[in-house]
């Protein structure tokens, strides 16, 4: 009934997780706000879900963490559904940068001044400002509803403490947002846009949520469990392309070579990835490498891709 | 009683002004706020004041304009008087940049992240945050009092319309300020600092005011008319050095070669300069060249320096 | 016997070629050396080859052009075969840049100073210096032999005139090479490395050659016609990943979104691409867009990918 | 007969030198070629010469060192004498950079691509290419003759070992030169220009030579000892302006604030400076600070300027 690969996963995943967990000594938990710094540095968990809803979990899958940059995948998709490709790509570009995720340098060097892509902070803030809705509340509610739909989890919501800390200390994001306002990229008021942005970054999730959301992407917007097309296939294609070229900050090229799967990481240590047409995968490992990706999570995904020949290239 | 040079100036200045006025065709009046865009493009005026208070004026000296970046010279001096060299230079550097006045690029490339010098916008905002006072009102009042003292003009105050326009559209300055906040450079709240900053940039002046203020600098902080030391000599020395190396945006090097006098320009077309030990000089010509300096004013000062051998080098 | 898609291609390709050919008015033929500037601006040709060696051609497939940057794909593979992953990736990185192909900026901003990836000029020069061989002649001979093997074409060789022009005017590449030498990245003498580099960039090819070479990559290093593994699969995987993330200069992200196939373009207007597991494809259209890619060729590939659903994402 | 200041200097200079010598612990001798690395780290010497040829020396004035970047002051003057202002300033700009002396970054960011100023390496190489002469030998001979004339020392010549080492390892300067060639800035062949450049940088001098050369600049091109105008005053004015705004690498702004004299440093630890109208000054102290300036020499000049009120601002 189960494939050979699935059996391999069931048998060997615990050992691979323990092997990768050791990498936590090379990483640091994000410490820019107190809420993130409390995450257990040595934790590592993974959930893999197939198209019939079967799951394999291993390690610390009970961890609850905030989506952070992983949310950018889904706000991009929602912004595309709300506005279409033409409008969205008049506000953000399509190019990977090779620069740090919060770089201002790139904003200055590029004409006509739009952010390089929707996954650097400047681009994600621009995208957030495109979500339809007449108020902060309405826009956030639409985003949350979309996340819940994809994760099949109605309890998802943002963490108030994380949100407040991010909002209180988010000077760099404010700086980026005012720069975008100066360039005419932002829709609405800076503080309103940032409130929506800080909220969706602070939405809580588990590996199971990520795996479920990833499964929809792995099936090109179709939910194979509920048998329903939730997202137009083209918008998933766009999202998966960006996840491949710029989903792992300035280690995206390295991840493409060593893992070869569309993925998006967040500063809380989460990684959402997938094996196209087969699995949705959620990983969490709070110890970050200097590129801002989960050092244990990346090691685990490298192992899986190498052992199971998962690279799409 | 008057020197040969003074007689030369009285005789030939009107002709030099008319010659330089023609350069207005190569410039553009600043148009980023409506108040500035109304300035007469072809206007050019100059006031020269010597140590006994004698003045020569020529051209459109009746113009009232806002100090804009010229105010940065005096907020730097006041910040030095309030805090001393050590503290001020822990918040801003001493190096010219060769970059545009509002560049963010430089903020990113430099360690440990302090603005290059007190005359680029980021540096001037950092300096503004150092002015002593318990409230926005008190800090602005101290700045204004200082400007009035130096200009010997109690009617000086900020232009409400210019202030409001600058504040409403100053997204780039907000962006810079939040970046400085992120880096721990700014003292106080971003919006408070910016309010003080926007106000002192919006203080109205005439060529006569600039000449009077410049005279104090030309005499190293001593007012030769009222016989009183108004500023410690060392702080004037610092200000004059910065005026020489970075007073004219990214044409400062060019101005040093072609004019060779300490000077500071503003986007309203004003230039404050001096002949050390001899004259204070105020110029206004709203047509700006692409570096942001008065195209007619720079031409006039090049003529004066060349004809009267005024370069300090 | 033939698939529906193959029949579609046979029927509709001529019309798609003619439609895309019109885009030549938006491009410019490379003019930095006289040999390139002679290419016919309105030309557009394509060859598609399947795993049994069947080909479809359309448009100006008789064109002979130089590989230019397309050669970088194969020198990378050969350098990997000669040295292994570890050594090669100690000399070049894995990250896309978002910058112009000949940027020096990136060289300076990155630690520890290795070129971002093997497809920017600096990276390709570094890779060229890794090809085994005791002399310029031997190293070039090994490269040429490898190209001939993959293209199944023993007449391939470099164009003497193009080589000499490139060598005579290649000041920027010399500048890059000396920079790499300074940083300890280059193996051998600058002039020797550049001679090999200029030669392999000047190797002549046709669309049929590109399609044949692309077919080997589409089959992961296996030649389905001669039934022989020519390249270790892992090195083809690496090459295809780079082709996806940085094969089309600083429009690589755009190409990934709009076409979604591994590809590499050259300044002569050539593009080598593939449909993984199915076709090798060679395109030539000398009119370049401002990113340096064939404007007609990119348009044609966008049409094919959209109409035939070829994106791998 | 001697001024009070001169007596002060005679009395106190030895103590000031010993005090500044202690700073050598904070510096490093340049080590990129073996010849430079042999310089005694703790050495510090100074020669001050007045307009009648009186000299005060203190410390290790017997040191012989190579001019390195100090030579750029005089090749600039000679290029101006050979070509006039208009031509020279079509090849180099007038702006300080705030960047490292060998930055390529600045070359790329500036339009129309000319080096920022004649004292960064790229600018100095461009200036070297403007020296008149039909051969390498003739151009170098003219430069050397000019140096000897100003230093009143016919034994000056380049150090063969230093020259050969610089030439053998000067990959970065080659990189810059080819970049300039690409941009059409360079006159002549790259290797010829660099040979002249490497030679004039390798000319040997002592503190006495620097003081004598500085004296000519302090007197605006007039030699007060031989009663002869050696350089047109305007070209000295230009040189002194550049020495003030960009003579001390990216610590030029700091030096202007803390010393306030025109100066030029070299990587061998030499500094040529002057008190305008009064003294020529030569300093040598091989221990360099991280900006590339003599750490002991800068400390000594800061002391002198502060104690004797030498700042020109």
PDB file of N, CA and C in Angstrom, chain D residues 10 18 33 90-91 95 108 123 135 166 203 220 232 269 276 289 294 304:
ATOM      1  N   UNK D  10      61.933  73.924  18.217  1.00  0.00           N
ATOM      2  CA  UNK D  10      63.255  73.388  18.545  1.00  0.00           C
ATOM      3  C   UNK D  10      63.271  72.749  19.927  1.00  0.00           C
ATOM      4  N   UNK D  18      58.758  61.691  20.552  1.00  0.00           N
ATOM      5  CA  UNK D  18      58.824  60.488  21.395  1.00  0.00           C
ATOM      6  C   UNK D  18      57.425  60.068  21.853  1.00  0.00           C
ATOM      7  N   UNK D  33      54.573  43.772  -0.143  1.00  0.00           N
ATOM      8  CA  UNK D  33      55.813  43.389  -0.836  1.00  0.00           C
ATOM      9  C   UNK D  33      56.922  43.318   0.213  1.00  0.00           C
ATOM     10  N   UNK D  90      38.948  66.175 -17.743  1.00  0.00           N
ATOM     11  CA  UNK D  90      38.074  65.308 -18.542  1.00  0.00           C
ATOM     12  C   UNK D  90      38.395  63.835 -18.265  1.00  0.00           C
ATOM     13  N   UNK D  91      39.489  63.587 -17.561  1.00  0.00           N
ATOM     14  CA  UNK D  91      39.925  62.212 -17.273  1.00  0.00           C
ATOM     15  C   UNK D  91      39.790  61.827 -15.806  1.00  0.00           C
ATOM     16  N   UNK D  95      36.076  65.009  -6.841  1.00  0.00           N
ATOM     17  CA  UNK D  95      35.335  64.737  -5.618  1.00  0.00           C
ATOM     18  C   UNK D  95      36.032  63.717  -4.714  1.00  0.00           C
ATOM     19  N   UNK D 108      32.324  52.001 -10.758  1.00  0.00           N
ATOM     20  CA  UNK D 108      31.113  51.508 -11.399  1.00  0.00           C
ATOM     21  C   UNK D 108      29.910  52.389 -11.161  1.00  0.00           C
ATOM     22  N   UNK D 123      42.522  57.128 -10.379  1.00  0.00           N
ATOM     23  CA  UNK D 123      42.749  58.488 -10.865  1.00  0.00           C
ATOM     24  C   UNK D 123      44.214  58.768 -11.114  1.00  0.00           C
ATOM     25  N   UNK D 135      58.073  57.875 -24.927  1.00  0.00           N
ATOM     26  CA  UNK D 135      58.369  56.508 -24.507  1.00  0.00           C
ATOM     27  C   UNK D 135      58.244  56.425 -23.000  1.00  0.00           C
ATOM     28  N   UNK D 166      56.497  45.704  -6.895  1.00  0.00           N
ATOM     29  CA  UNK D 166      55.196  46.329  -7.168  1.00  0.00           C
ATOM     30  C   UNK D 166      54.668  45.853  -8.521  1.00  0.00           C
ATOM     31  N   UNK D 203      60.067  55.938  -6.247  1.00  0.00           N
ATOM     32  CA  UNK D 203      61.191  56.875  -6.103  1.00  0.00           C
ATOM     33  C   UNK D 203      61.525  57.044  -4.615  1.00  0.00           C
ATOM     34  N   UNK D 220      53.273  78.405  -2.859  1.00  0.00           N
ATOM     35  CA  UNK D 220      52.449  78.520  -4.067  1.00  0.00           C
ATOM     36  C   UNK D 220      53.230  78.346  -5.372  1.00  0.00           C
ATOM     37  N   UNK D 232      53.289  76.983 -11.896  1.00  0.00           N
ATOM     38  CA  UNK D 232      52.256  78.030 -11.906  1.00  0.00           C
ATOM     39  C   UNK D 232      51.395  77.939 -10.657  1.00  0.00           C
ATOM     40  N   UNK D 269      54.667  55.013   4.722  1.00  0.00           N
ATOM     41  CA  UNK D 269      54.657  55.699   6.006  1.00  0.00           C
ATOM     42  C   UNK D 269      55.044  57.163   5.920  1.00  0.00           C
ATOM     43  N   UNK D 276      50.895  76.588   5.068  1.00  0.00           N
ATOM     44  CA  UNK D 276      50.908  77.485   3.910  1.00  0.00           C
ATOM     45  C   UNK D 276      51.588  78.826   4.208  1.00  0.00           C
ATOM     46  N   UNK D 289      48.060  52.975  10.200  1.00  0.00           N
ATOM     47  CA  UNK D 289      46.755  52.658  10.790  1.00  0.00           C
ATOM     48  C   UNK D 289      45.889  51.968   9.723  1.00  0.00           C
ATOM     49  N   UNK D 294      50.316  56.756   8.179  1.00  0.00           N
ATOM     50  CA  UNK D 294      51.255  56.568   9.279  1.00  0.00           C
ATOM     51  C   UNK D 294      50.571  56.896  10.595  1.00  0.00           C
ATOM     52  N   UNK D 304      51.153  68.802  16.709  1.00  0.00           N
ATOM     53  CA  UNK D 304      51.710  70.069  16.236  1.00  0.00           C
ATOM     54  C   UNK D 304      50.607  71.071  15.909  1.00  0.00           C
TER      55      UNK D 304
END
